[in-house]
Amino acid sequence: MTQPTGVDDRRSLHVRLSVVQYTLAVVFCALTVSFWIFQVVQHAQFKEIAESQYLQRVPLPAPRGLLMDRHGTILVENKDSFNIVLLRERAKDIDRTLETLAAATGVEVGPLREIVERRRREPAYRPIVLIPDATEPQVIAMRARRLEMPGVEELPVPTRRYGADFGAHLFGYVGEVTETQLQRADYKELNAGAIVGQAGLEHAYNALLMGTEGAKDVIVNSRGREIKVLDQEQAVVGTPLQLTIDADLQQSAEDGFKHYGMVHAGRPYNGAAVVLDPRSGEVLSLVSLPAYDPNKFAVGIDRATWASLTTDKERPLQNRALQATYSPGSTFKIVVATAAMEEGVATPDFRVHCNGGATFYGRRFACWNKSGHGSVDMRHAIEQSCNVYFYTLGQMLGVDRIHKWASALGLGEINGIDLPNEVSGLVPSEAWKQRVRKERWYPGETISVAIGQGQVNVTPLSLAVMMMTVANGGTRYTPHLLKGVDRGKGLEPFTPPPPRSQVRMKDSTVRALREGLWLAVNGAGTAGRARLEGRDVSGKTGTAQVISLTGALRARGKIDVRDHGWFVFMAPRDNPVLAGVIFAEHAEHGYFGASIAKHIIDTYFAKLEGRPLPKLEKPPATNVIAAATPTPQRSGGTQ
Amino acid sequence: MFERRLFFHIDWALLSALLCIVGIGIAMIYSTTYVTTPGGGHVGPQVWTQIYALILGVIALVIFLAIDYRMLAEHSLFVYAGLIGLLVFVLFKGSTQFGAQRWIALGPLNLQPSEFARLTVALILAMFFGENRRGARNTSDLVIGGFFTLVPLLLIAKQPDLGTAVTLLPVFFGVTYLAGLRMRLLGVIVLAGILIAPLAWTFALEDYQKSRIQMFIDPSKDPRGAGYQTIQARITVGSGGLTGKGFMQGTQNQYKFLPVAHNDFIFSVLAEEQGFVGVLAGLGLYLFVILRSLEAARLAKDRLGAYLVGGIIAGFSFQVIYNVAMSVGLAPVKGITLPLMSYGGSSLIATMATFGLILNVRMRRFTN
C-alpha cells in the first residue's frame, strides 16, 4: 500500500530536512539574540520604564494652619469637602457615566463633558474633578448609583472654611498657585496645583499657614488602583495663628454697616472700618464691604463666579480699608490743628472770628455754616468743624508744614499693615507739585487742603492710624494683625513690628485735641450719635465729596453721587483704648458712621466688663424710604 | 495492535521535553491568574482548566500513539470531512466568545475545532503527497493540495480567527517542501503572495486587523490604544533582565500592565519573571522538540510518516516563532498562542495529539 521511499527520494528528503533544521536553528538563534538585546543590553532603560508605570508618588496635602482671634475663638478652620471625580481607566462608557452622574446629582451634563474633553490629553490614571465641593445629597446620590457608573468616585480634600459674612477681606482666600507665582523664589518649592493664599492674611502669612506637603510612594496597577503603600511621609500641618482681631468686635462692625445701612438708606452700607488699640497698634477689627464669600474659592472658583466678582461695579474684591483712597474731608482738620499747635503757629486758645466765610488771596471761601460761628478757639473750632478757623490755620502754616504733620500721623504714607497691597494715599506738598505737575504751588490751594479737600486722598486705614497717633500722643505704631504663633509648643507671642515713626506731642496739644473731639460727640458737635454714657467717646465726622457740584448735575442718574461719610474716633477721651475709623459709602453724613462706631465701642466695653453684648434691633420696614431721601447740603464745605 | 516492543521505541526524551514545557506553562498561568484578595488569595480557575486539559491531552497523545499512523492516514479523508463538518457547524451554531464563533460547548470544556485543523490538514496532505509517486513536483497535485488547505483555512478565517487560519499555510508548505516542491514554484508562490498582499490589505482585512499592523509599525502613535500591547510586551521582557524578577514577582504581570498575559503573552511573563535565563531554557526546550521531531521525520520508514511530521512541525514552529517574536514586540499582535505553554484547553489537547502522531511515526520506524 504505502510507497517505500526510494534512495533518490530519501536523499532529497534528507537534504531538505537538514535545510529546515538549520534554518529553524538560525531563527531560534536570532530570537535569542533579540531577547539578549532587550533583556541584557537595554535592561536598565526598560526597568526604569516599568518602575515608572507602577511606582507613583502621591502628594498628601497639608491642612493649613488655623486662624483664631485674640481670645482663641477659631475664625478659619479646615474641613474635608468631597470632590466627585472620574477615573477614566476604570470607566466603561464615559458618555453614559456622565449622563448617569448628571441625572443623579442634578447638574448639567454639558459642562461635565467639557471638563472631560478639556483634560482628555492627561494620563488616564489621573482623576478628573467633575463636581468640586459636592453637597452631601450629591455625594449620597452618587454613592447610591455607583455600580452603574464605575470610575466615578468621591475624593476628600482638606478645605478652608470661613464664617459667613465675616471678615472676608481680612482672611482673603486661597487658590491654586499661579504660573507667575511659581516663577518667584519664595514659591520655588511648590508644585503646580498647590493651594496657596491669594489675598488677605492667607496671602500675607502663606509661608506659615501652608505647612509642609507630605507624600506617599504607592504601587498602582494598570487601572490606577492603589495596591500597596511603600512609604509614607506625613504632611505637617500649617502653623496656627492667633490674630489681634476680636471676633465680637469684628462682628459688631459688620453688623453695624448692615443695620444702619438698612435704617438710613434701605440697604446695607458699603464701606470700611478699622479699629485699633492705640496703645500697641493691634488691629481689633477690620471691615471692608461689600465682601465676597471666601468659601467659594476654597475648592476652585468657577469661571462665572469669578467673572461676576471682577466685573462687579461695587468691586467686592477690593479691600477698601487699605486699597482705596478717598478725600478725608473734615477729619483732616485734626491734622491741621495738630500741625498748628505743634509748630507753635497757634495755641489752643487762639481765636478766629467766623461770620460765614472769609477771603484769602483774593477769593472768598465759605464756611458750611453761612450764619457763621462767631469767635471760636481751637476746641470749639474742632467741635463745630469751623471752616474759617482752619482756613486761617492753613494760611498761617503753609502746605509743607501740613504735609509734615500729616505724614507724622500716617496720612499719605504706607503704614505697613500685614495685609497685601496697601496703598499710601496722598497729602500734597510744594515739592510734590513741582515733581509731579511741574508747577509751583499756589498758596490759595493750601486753603482747600486745610479742610481736607483738594489733592488730599487717604485710605481709611491711615485715618485710623492718625486717630491712634493722636490718641497716644505721637507714636505711630505699625498696625498689625498677628498676635501669636503656635509652632507646636503652644502660643508664643509674636514680636510686633517697631513703630513707623514717633514724635512727642505737647501735652497741651493732646489735651486740646481730646477736648475738641470730646465736644464734637458730647457737646454741640455733629457726632452726637456716637455719645455713650460714661465712655467719653471722642471723635469727628467728615464728608468726602464724590464729585463736584456741576459734575453731579451732569452725571445725575448715572452714578451714585451722594457723598461718603467719615467718622474717626477714640474712646475714652483720657487714656484711650480704642481708636478707629468708620467709612460709609454714599452715606452723605459722617454721623451715620458715628452710630456704627457707637455700637462697636459699646460692644467693646460690654465684653470687657462681662456684660451681655449689645444687640441691634431689626429695623422696622417702614420709614426706610423717608430716611434714605438725601438732604442736599453742598454749600462748599464739609462738616 | 500495540506490540509490547513498541513501548521501548517511544521517544522518552521528546515526551519529557513536552511535559517540561507544559509544566512551565502551568506555572506561568498560575502566576498570571492568581487572584489576590484582601485576606490573601487563591489559585485562578484557569490553572485547573489547564491541568484538566493536560490530562485529556495525555489521553489524546496515547490514543494517537497507539493507532498506527498509516491506518489513520488511510481514513484521513473521513477525518477531514469530519473537520469540515465541525467547522461549518461552529460557523452557524457555535457559541460566541470575544466576538468570534469558535467554540462548541461540551459540558465543562469548550471545544475549538479549528485547533484540530492543523493535525487533520497535515494528515491528509501527507497522505496525498506520500502515496503518489510524483511527490509535489506536479502543479496539478499542488493545486489539489492547496484546495485541501484552503477550505478549512477560509472557514476558520470566517469565524473570524485569522491567526489560527494562517497557521495552516506553514503546514502546506512544510509537507510540499519535503515532498519536493520545486524552488522555482516556491518562488512564484512567494511572489504571488507579495502581489496579493496590497489587495488583501484593501479588501480582506478588517479595520481592527489593519490597525494592529499599523500600530506594530509605529507603536508610539497610539500608546494607549492598539500600540499599547506591543509597548507593554517590550517593557515586560526588557525589565526582566538577566535573571528575572522572580516567580510571581513580575510587576508588569502582577499589576496587569500586560494584557492577556496568561494567553498570548505567556512567554513575556516567563521572560519577566525568570529573565534571560528562563528564556534560554524555554527556547532551548522548543528548539529541542522541533529538531528531535524532525529527526523522527528523517528516521520515518515511509514518505507518509516523514511528510506528516514535517507538516505538523512546520505549523508548530511557525506558531512558536511567531508567538515568541510577538512576546518581545517584534511581530504584530495576533491571536496566535504559544503551543503547549499558553492557556487554552483545545490547543493543548490538539497539540498533544499531534505529538502523539510524531512519536507514533518514530516508534513505528522498524515495523512493516
JSON list of N, CA, C and O in Angstrom, two decimals, chain B residues 283-298:
[
{"chain": "B", "resi": 283, "resn": "LEU", "atom": "N", "xyz": [13.35, 28.61, 25.09]},
{"chain": "B", "resi": 283, "resn": "LEU", "atom": "CA", "xyz": [13.67, 28.49, 23.67]},
{"chain": "B", "resi": 283, "resn": "LEU", "atom": "C", "xyz": [14.43, 27.19, 23.40]},
{"chain": "B", "resi": 283, "resn": "LEU", "atom": "O", "xyz": [14.21, 26.52, 22.39]},
{"chain": "B", "resi": 284, "resn": "GLY", "atom": "N", "xyz": [15.31, 26.82, 24.33]},
{"chain": "B", "resi": 284, "resn": "GLY", "atom": "CA", "xyz": [16.08, 25.58, 24.19]},
{"chain": "B", "resi": 284, "resn": "GLY", "atom": "C", "xyz": [15.15, 24.38, 24.11]},
{"chain": "B", "resi": 284, "resn": "GLY", "atom": "O", "xyz": [15.31, 23.50, 23.25]},
{"chain": "B", "resi": 285, "resn": "LEU", "atom": "N", "xyz": [14.17, 24.34, 25.02]},
{"chain": "B", "resi": 285, "resn": "LEU", "atom": "CA", "xyz": [13.23, 23.22, 25.03]},
{"chain": "B", "resi": 285, "resn": "LEU", "atom": "C", "xyz": [12.46, 23.15, 23.71]},
{"chain": "B", "resi": 285, "resn": "LEU", "atom": "O", "xyz": [12.30, 22.07, 23.13]},
{"chain": "B", "resi": 286, "resn": "TYR", "atom": "N", "xyz": [11.98, 24.31, 23.24]},
{"chain": "B", "resi": 286, "resn": "TYR", "atom": "CA", "xyz": [11.23, 24.31, 21.98]},
{"chain": "B", "resi": 286, "resn": "TYR", "atom": "C", "xyz": [12.10, 23.87, 20.82]},
{"chain": "B", "resi": 286, "resn": "TYR", "atom": "O", "xyz": [11.67, 23.08, 19.97]},
{"chain": "B", "resi": 287, "resn": "LEU", "atom": "N", "xyz": [13.35, 24.37, 20.77]},
{"chain": "B", "resi": 287, "resn": "LEU", "atom": "CA", "xyz": [14.23, 24.00, 19.66]},
{"chain": "B", "resi": 287, "resn": "LEU", "atom": "C", "xyz": [14.53, 22.50, 19.71]},
{"chain": "B", "resi": 287, "resn": "LEU", "atom": "O", "xyz": [14.54, 21.81, 18.69]},
{"chain": "B", "resi": 288, "resn": "PHE", "atom": "N", "xyz": [14.71, 22.00, 20.93]},
{"chain": "B", "resi": 288, "resn": "PHE", "atom": "CA", "xyz": [14.96, 20.56, 21.10]},
{"chain": "B", "resi": 288, "resn": "PHE", "atom": "C", "xyz": [13.78, 19.76, 20.55]},
{"chain": "B", "resi": 288, "resn": "PHE", "atom": "O", "xyz": [13.95, 18.82, 19.78]},
{"chain": "B", "resi": 289, "resn": "VAL", "atom": "N", "xyz": [12.56, 20.17, 20.95]},
{"chain": "B", "resi": 289, "resn": "VAL", "atom": "CA", "xyz": [11.36, 19.47, 20.50]},
{"chain": "B", "resi": 289, "resn": "VAL", "atom": "C", "xyz": [11.28, 19.47, 18.98]},
{"chain": "B", "resi": 289, "resn": "VAL", "atom": "O", "xyz": [11.00, 18.45, 18.35]},
{"chain": "B", "resi": 290, "resn": "ILE", "atom": "N", "xyz": [11.57, 20.62, 18.37]},
{"chain": "B", "resi": 290, "resn": "ILE", "atom": "CA", "xyz": [11.45, 20.75, 16.92]},
{"chain": "B", "resi": 290, "resn": "ILE", "atom": "C", "xyz": [12.49, 19.89, 16.20]},
{"chain": "B", "resi": 290, "resn": "ILE", "atom": "O", "xyz": [12.16, 19.10, 15.31]},
{"chain": "B", "resi": 291, "resn": "LEU", "atom": "N", "xyz": [13.76, 20.03, 16.63]},
{"chain": "B", "resi": 291, "resn": "LEU", "atom": "CA", "xyz": [14.82, 19.29, 15.94]},
{"chain": "B", "resi": 291, "resn": "LEU", "atom": "C", "xyz": [14.67, 17.79, 16.17]},
{"chain": "B", "resi": 291, "resn": "LEU", "atom": "O", "xyz": [14.86, 16.97, 15.25]},
{"chain": "B", "resi": 292, "resn": "ARG", "atom": "N", "xyz": [14.28, 17.41, 17.37]},
{"chain": "B", "resi": 292, "resn": "ARG", "atom": "CA", "xyz": [14.09, 16.00, 17.70]},
{"chain": "B", "resi": 292, "resn": "ARG", "atom": "C", "xyz": [12.96, 15.41, 16.84]},
{"chain": "B", "resi": 292, "resn": "ARG", "atom": "O", "xyz": [13.06, 14.29, 16.35]},
{"chain": "B", "resi": 293, "resn": "SER", "atom": "N", "xyz": [11.90, 16.22, 16.66]},
{"chain": "B", "resi": 293, "resn": "SER", "atom": "CA", "xyz": [10.78, 15.74, 15.84]},
{"chain": "B", "resi": 293, "resn": "SER", "atom": "C", "xyz": [11.21, 15.58, 14.39]},
{"chain": "B", "resi": 293, "resn": "SER", "atom": "O", "xyz": [10.83, 14.60, 13.72]},
{"chain": "B", "resi": 294, "resn": "LEU", "atom": "N", "xyz": [12.03, 16.53, 13.92]},
{"chain": "B", "resi": 294, "resn": "LEU", "atom": "CA", "xyz": [12.50, 16.42, 12.53]},
{"chain": "B", "resi": 294, "resn": "LEU", "atom": "C", "xyz": [13.40, 15.20, 12.36]},
{"chain": "B", "resi": 294, "resn": "LEU", "atom": "O", "xyz": [13.47, 14.61, 11.27]},
{"chain": "B", "resi": 295, "resn": "GLU", "atom": "N", "xyz": [14.08, 14.81, 13.44]},
{"chain": "B", "resi": 295, "resn": "GLU", "atom": "CA", "xyz": [14.84, 13.55, 13.39]},
{"chain": "B", "resi": 295, "resn": "GLU", "atom": "C", "xyz": [13.90, 12.39, 13.14]},
{"chain": "B", "resi": 295, "resn": "GLU", "atom": "O", "xyz": [14.20, 11.45, 12.40]},
{"chain": "B", "resi": 296, "resn": "ALA", "atom": "N", "xyz": [12.71, 12.47, 13.78]},
{"chain": "B", "resi": 296, "resn": "ALA", "atom": "CA", "xyz": [11.71, 11.41, 13.57]},
{"chain": "B", "resi": 296, "resn": "ALA", "atom": "C", "xyz": [11.32, 11.34, 12.10]},
{"chain": "B", "resi": 296, "resn": "ALA", "atom": "O", "xyz": [11.12, 10.26, 11.55]},
{"chain": "B", "resi": 297, "resn": "ALA", "atom": "N", "xyz": [11.22, 12.53, 11.46]},
{"chain": "B", "resi": 297, "resn": "ALA", "atom": "CA", "xyz": [10.90, 12.56, 10.03]},
{"chain": "B", "resi": 297, "resn": "ALA", "atom": "C", "xyz": [12.01, 11.88, 9.24]},
{"chain": "B", "resi": 297, "resn": "ALA", "atom": "O", "xyz": [11.76, 11.13, 8.29]},
{"chain": "B", "resi": 298, "resn": "ARG", "atom": "N", "xyz": [13.24, 12.15, 9.65]},
{"chain": "B", "resi": 298, "resn": "ARG", "atom": "CA", "xyz": [14.40, 11.56, 8.96]},
{"chain": "B", "resi": 298, "resn": "ARG", "atom": "C", "xyz": [14.38, 10.03, 9.10]},
{"chain": "B", "resi": 298, "resn": "ARG", "atom": "O", "xyz": [14.74, 9.30, 8.18]}
]
